[in-house]
PDB file of C-alpha atoms in Angstrom:
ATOM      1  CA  UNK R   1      34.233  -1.006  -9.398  1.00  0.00           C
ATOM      2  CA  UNK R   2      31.028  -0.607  -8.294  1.00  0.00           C
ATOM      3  CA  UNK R   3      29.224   2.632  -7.034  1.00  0.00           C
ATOM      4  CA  UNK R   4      27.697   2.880  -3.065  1.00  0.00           C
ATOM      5  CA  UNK R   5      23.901   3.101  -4.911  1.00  0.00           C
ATOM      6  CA  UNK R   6      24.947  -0.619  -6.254  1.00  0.00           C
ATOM      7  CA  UNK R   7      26.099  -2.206  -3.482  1.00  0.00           C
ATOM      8  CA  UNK R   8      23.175  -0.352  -1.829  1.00  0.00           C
ATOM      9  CA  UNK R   9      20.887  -1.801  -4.096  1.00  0.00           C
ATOM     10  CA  UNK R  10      22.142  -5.119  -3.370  1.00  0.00           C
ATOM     11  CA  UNK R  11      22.000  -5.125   0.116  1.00  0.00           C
ATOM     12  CA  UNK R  12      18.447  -3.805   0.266  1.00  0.00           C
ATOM     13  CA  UNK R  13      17.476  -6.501  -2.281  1.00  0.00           C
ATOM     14  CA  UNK R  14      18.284  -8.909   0.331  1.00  0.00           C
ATOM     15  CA  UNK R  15      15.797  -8.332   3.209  1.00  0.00           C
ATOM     16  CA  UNK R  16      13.515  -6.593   0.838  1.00  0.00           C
ATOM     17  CA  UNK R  17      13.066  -8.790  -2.190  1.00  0.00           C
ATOM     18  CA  UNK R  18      11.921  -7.345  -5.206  1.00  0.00           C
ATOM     19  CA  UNK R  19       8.109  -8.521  -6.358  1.00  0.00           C
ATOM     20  CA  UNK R  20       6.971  -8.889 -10.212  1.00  0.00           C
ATOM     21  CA  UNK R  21       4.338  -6.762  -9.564  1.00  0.00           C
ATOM     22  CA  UNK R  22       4.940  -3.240 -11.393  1.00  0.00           C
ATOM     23  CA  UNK R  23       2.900  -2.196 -13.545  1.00  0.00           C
ATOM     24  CA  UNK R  24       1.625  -5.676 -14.261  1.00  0.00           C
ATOM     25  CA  UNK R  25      -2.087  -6.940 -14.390  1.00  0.00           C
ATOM     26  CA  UNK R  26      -0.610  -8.746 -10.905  1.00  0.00           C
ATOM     27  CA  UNK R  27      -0.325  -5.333  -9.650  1.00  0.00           C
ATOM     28  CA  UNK R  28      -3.574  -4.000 -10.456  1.00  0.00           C
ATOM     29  CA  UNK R  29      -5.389  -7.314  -8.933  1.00  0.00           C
ATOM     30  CA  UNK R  30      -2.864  -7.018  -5.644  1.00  0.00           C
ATOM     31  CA  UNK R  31      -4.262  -2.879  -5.162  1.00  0.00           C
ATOM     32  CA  UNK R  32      -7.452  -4.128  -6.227  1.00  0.00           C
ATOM     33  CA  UNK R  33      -7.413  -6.963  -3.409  1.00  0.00           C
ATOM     34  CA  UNK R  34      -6.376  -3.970  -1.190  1.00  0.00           C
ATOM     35  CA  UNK R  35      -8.677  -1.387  -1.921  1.00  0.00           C
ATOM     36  CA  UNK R  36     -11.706  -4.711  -1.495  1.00  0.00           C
ATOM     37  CA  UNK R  37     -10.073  -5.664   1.876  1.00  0.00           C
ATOM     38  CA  UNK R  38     -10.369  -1.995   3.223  1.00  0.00           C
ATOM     39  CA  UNK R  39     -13.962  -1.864   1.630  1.00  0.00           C
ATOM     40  CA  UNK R  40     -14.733  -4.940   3.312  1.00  0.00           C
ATOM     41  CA  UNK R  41     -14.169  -3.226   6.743  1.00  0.00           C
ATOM     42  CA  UNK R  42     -15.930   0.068   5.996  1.00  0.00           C
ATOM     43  CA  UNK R  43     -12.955   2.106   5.040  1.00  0.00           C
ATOM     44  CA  UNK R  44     -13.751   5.328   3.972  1.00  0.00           C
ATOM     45  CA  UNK R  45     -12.232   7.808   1.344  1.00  0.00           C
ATOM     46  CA  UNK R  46      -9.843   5.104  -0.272  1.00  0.00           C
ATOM     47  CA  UNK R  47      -6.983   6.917  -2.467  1.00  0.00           C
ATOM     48  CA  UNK R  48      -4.277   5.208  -4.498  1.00  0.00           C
ATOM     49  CA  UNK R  49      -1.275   7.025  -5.555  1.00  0.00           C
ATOM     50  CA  UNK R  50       0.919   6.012  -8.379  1.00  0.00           C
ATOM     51  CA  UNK R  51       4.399   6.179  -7.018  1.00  0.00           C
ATOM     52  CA  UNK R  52       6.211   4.174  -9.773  1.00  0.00           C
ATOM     53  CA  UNK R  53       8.132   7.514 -11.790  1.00  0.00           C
ATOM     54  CA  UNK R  54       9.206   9.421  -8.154  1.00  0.00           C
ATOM     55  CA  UNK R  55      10.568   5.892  -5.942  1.00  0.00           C
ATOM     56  CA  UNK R  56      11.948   2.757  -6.844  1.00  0.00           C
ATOM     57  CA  UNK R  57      11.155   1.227  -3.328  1.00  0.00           C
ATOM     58  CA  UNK R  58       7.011   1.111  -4.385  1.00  0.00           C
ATOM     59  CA  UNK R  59       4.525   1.317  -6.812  1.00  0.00           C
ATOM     60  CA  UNK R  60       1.385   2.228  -4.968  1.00  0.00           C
ATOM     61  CA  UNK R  61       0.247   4.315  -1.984  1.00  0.00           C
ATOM     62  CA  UNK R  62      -2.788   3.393  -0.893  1.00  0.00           C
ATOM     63  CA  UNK R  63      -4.801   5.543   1.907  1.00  0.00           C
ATOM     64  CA  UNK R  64      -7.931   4.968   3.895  1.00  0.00           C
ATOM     65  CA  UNK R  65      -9.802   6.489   6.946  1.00  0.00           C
ATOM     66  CA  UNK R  66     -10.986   4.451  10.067  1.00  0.00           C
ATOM     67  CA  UNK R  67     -13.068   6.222  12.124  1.00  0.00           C
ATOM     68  CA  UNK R  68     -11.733   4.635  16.095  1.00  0.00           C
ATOM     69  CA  UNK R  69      -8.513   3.104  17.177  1.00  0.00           C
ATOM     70  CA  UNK R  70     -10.440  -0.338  17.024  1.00  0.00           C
ATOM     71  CA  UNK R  71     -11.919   0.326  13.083  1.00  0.00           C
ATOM     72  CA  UNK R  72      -8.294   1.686  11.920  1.00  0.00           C
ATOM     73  CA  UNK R  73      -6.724  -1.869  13.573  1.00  0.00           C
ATOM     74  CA  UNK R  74      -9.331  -3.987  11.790  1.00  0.00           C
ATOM     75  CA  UNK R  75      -8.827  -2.325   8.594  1.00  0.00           C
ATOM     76  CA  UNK R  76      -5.028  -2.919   8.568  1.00  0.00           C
ATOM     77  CA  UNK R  77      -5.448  -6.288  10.313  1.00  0.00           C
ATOM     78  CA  UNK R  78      -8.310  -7.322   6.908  1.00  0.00           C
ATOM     79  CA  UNK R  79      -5.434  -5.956   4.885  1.00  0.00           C
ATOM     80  CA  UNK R  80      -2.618  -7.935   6.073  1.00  0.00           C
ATOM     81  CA  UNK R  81      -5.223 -11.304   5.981  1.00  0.00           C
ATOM     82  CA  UNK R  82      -6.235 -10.662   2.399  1.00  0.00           C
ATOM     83  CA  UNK R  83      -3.212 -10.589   1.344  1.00  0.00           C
ATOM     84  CA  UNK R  84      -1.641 -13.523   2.803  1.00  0.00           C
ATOM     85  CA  UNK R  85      -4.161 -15.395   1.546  1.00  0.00           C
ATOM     86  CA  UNK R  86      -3.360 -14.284  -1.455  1.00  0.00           C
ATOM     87  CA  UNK R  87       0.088 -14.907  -1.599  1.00  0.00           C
ATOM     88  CA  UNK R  88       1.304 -11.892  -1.305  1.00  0.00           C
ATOM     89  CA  UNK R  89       4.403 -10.709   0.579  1.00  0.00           C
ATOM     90  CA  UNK R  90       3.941  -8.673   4.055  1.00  0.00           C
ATOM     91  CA  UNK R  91       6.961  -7.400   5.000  1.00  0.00           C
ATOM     92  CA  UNK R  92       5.576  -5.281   7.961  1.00  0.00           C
ATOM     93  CA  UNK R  93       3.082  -3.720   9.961  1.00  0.00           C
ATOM     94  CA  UNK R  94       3.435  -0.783  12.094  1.00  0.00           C
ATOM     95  CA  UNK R  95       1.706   1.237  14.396  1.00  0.00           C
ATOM     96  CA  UNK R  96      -1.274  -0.476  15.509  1.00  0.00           C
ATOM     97  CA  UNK R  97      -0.622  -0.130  19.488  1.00  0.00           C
ATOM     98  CA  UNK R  98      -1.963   3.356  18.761  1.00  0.00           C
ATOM     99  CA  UNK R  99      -4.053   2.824  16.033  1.00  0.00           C
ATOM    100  CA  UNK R 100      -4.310   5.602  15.388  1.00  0.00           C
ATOM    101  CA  UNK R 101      -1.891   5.132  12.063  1.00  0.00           C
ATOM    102  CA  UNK R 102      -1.397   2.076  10.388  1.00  0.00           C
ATOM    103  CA  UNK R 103       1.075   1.322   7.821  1.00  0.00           C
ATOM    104  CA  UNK R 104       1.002  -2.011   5.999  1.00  0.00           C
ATOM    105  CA  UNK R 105       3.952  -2.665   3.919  1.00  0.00           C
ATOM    106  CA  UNK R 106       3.396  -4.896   0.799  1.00  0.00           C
ATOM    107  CA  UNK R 107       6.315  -4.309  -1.027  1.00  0.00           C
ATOM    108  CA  UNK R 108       5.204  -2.730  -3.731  1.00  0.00           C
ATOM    109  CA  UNK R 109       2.230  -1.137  -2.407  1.00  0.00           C
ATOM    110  CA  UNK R 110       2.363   1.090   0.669  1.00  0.00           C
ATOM    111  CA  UNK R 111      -1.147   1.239   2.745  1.00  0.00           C
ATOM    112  CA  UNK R 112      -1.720   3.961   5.549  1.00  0.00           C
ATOM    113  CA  UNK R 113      -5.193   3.733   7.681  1.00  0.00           C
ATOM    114  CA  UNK R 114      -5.761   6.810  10.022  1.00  0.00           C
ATOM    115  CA  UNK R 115      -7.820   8.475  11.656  1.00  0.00           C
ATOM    116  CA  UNK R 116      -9.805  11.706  10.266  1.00  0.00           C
ATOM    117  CA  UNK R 117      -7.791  13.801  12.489  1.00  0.00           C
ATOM    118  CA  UNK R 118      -4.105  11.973  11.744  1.00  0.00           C
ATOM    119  CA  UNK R 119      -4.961  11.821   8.083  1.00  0.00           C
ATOM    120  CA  UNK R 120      -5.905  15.650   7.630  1.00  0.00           C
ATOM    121  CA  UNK R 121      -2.532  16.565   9.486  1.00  0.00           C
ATOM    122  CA  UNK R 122       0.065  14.653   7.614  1.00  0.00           C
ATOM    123  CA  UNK R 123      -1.972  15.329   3.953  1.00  0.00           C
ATOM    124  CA  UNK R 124      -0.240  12.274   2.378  1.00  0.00           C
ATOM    125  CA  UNK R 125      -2.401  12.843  -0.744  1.00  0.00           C
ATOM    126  CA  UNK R 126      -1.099  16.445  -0.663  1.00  0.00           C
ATOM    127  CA  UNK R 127       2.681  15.401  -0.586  1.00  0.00           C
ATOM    128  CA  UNK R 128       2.833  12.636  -2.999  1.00  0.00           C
ATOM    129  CA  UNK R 129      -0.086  13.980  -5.414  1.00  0.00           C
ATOM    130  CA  UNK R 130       2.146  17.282  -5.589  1.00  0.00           C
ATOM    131  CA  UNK R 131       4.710  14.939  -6.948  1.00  0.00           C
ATOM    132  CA  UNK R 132       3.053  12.661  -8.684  1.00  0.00           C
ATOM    133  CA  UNK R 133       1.758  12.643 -11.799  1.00  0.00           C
ATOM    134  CA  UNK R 134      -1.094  10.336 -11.453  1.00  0.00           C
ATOM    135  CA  UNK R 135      -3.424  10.082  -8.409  1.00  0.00           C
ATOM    136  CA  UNK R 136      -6.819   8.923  -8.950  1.00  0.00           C
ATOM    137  CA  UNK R 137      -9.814   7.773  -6.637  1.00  0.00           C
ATOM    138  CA  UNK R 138      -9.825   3.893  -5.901  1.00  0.00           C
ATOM    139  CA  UNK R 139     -11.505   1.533  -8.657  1.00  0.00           C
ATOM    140  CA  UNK R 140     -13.798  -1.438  -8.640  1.00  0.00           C
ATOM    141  CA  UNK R 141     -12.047  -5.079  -8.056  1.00  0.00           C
ATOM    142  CA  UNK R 142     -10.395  -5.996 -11.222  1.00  0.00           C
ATOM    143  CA  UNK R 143     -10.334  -9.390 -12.348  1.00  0.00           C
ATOM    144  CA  UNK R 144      -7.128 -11.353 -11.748  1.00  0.00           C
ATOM    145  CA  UNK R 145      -5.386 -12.376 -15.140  1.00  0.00           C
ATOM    146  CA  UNK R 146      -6.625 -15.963 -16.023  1.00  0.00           C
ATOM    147  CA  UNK R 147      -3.835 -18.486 -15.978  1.00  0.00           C
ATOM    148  CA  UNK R 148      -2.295 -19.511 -19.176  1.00  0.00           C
TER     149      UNK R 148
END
C-alpha cells in the first residue's frame, strides 16, 4: 500500500513534471541564463538561493529588484523570453497586473522581481538564507556544457 506523500508525489508529477536540471551543469547554465536575462534589463541586486537540501519542489531562488511597475514587468517578461528560447519549461507567471511582484516559475528555479519597497518587506533572502545553507551573490554566465 502506498502512503498519501506517494500518491501525492504522483499526482503533482503530473501537472508539474520533473526537469533534469538539479544540480547539473544544465542547471547552472538555466540560473545563469536567468541571472543574464535580468541583467539584460537592468535588474539590480540579483541573489540566488540554493534551495535543493530544505524543498524538493525547486532548486534555485532567484531574486531581483525593478525599480517601477513597468521595469519589474520587463524584467519578468525578459525572463520568461529567455527561457523559452531556450527550451526551458515555464510553468507560470504571476503577478504582473501589479507589478509590483513578479514570480516566474521555472520548475526548478523560482524567480521573484519586486520593487525596493515589496522586496525589503517580505526579506525573502532573510527567510530562505536563515534556512539555507548556501546563499551566495549571482555569478557571471557560465558556459553551457558542449554536446557530446
Amino acid at each position: 500500500m502506498t502512503g498519501v506523500g506517494d500518491r501525492f508525489a504522483a499526482f503533482f508529477n503530473l501537472f508539474y513534471p520533473l526537469t533534469d536540471l538539479m544540480d547539473t551543469p544544465n542547471l547552472q547554465h538555466a540560473v545563469a541564463l536567468v541571472v543574464d536575462a535580468l541583467e539584460d534589463i537592468k535588474g539590480k541586486d540579483i541573489e540566488v538561493i540554493d534551495t535543493s537540501k530544505l524543498t524538493s519542489l525547486f532548486d534555485r531562488i532567484v531574486i531581483a529588484t525593478g525599480d517601477s511597475n513597468r521595469q519589474v514587468n520587463a524584467l519578468a517578461r525578459n525572463v520568461e523570453e529567455k527561457a523559452k528560447e531556450a527550451g526551458l519549461n515555464v510553468i507560470s507567471v504571476e503577478g504582473q497586473g501589479s507589478g509590483e511582484w513578479v514570480l516566474v516559475d521555472l520548475g526548478d528555479i523560482v524567480v521573484h522581481v519586486m520593487q525596493p519597497a515589496v522586496r525589503q518587506y517580505y526579506a525573502l533572502e532573510e527567510l530562505w538564507a536563515s534556512r539555507a545553507p548556501a546563499r551566495r551573490p549571482a555569478s557571471p554566465l557560465v558556459e553551457p556544457p558542449e554536446a557530446g
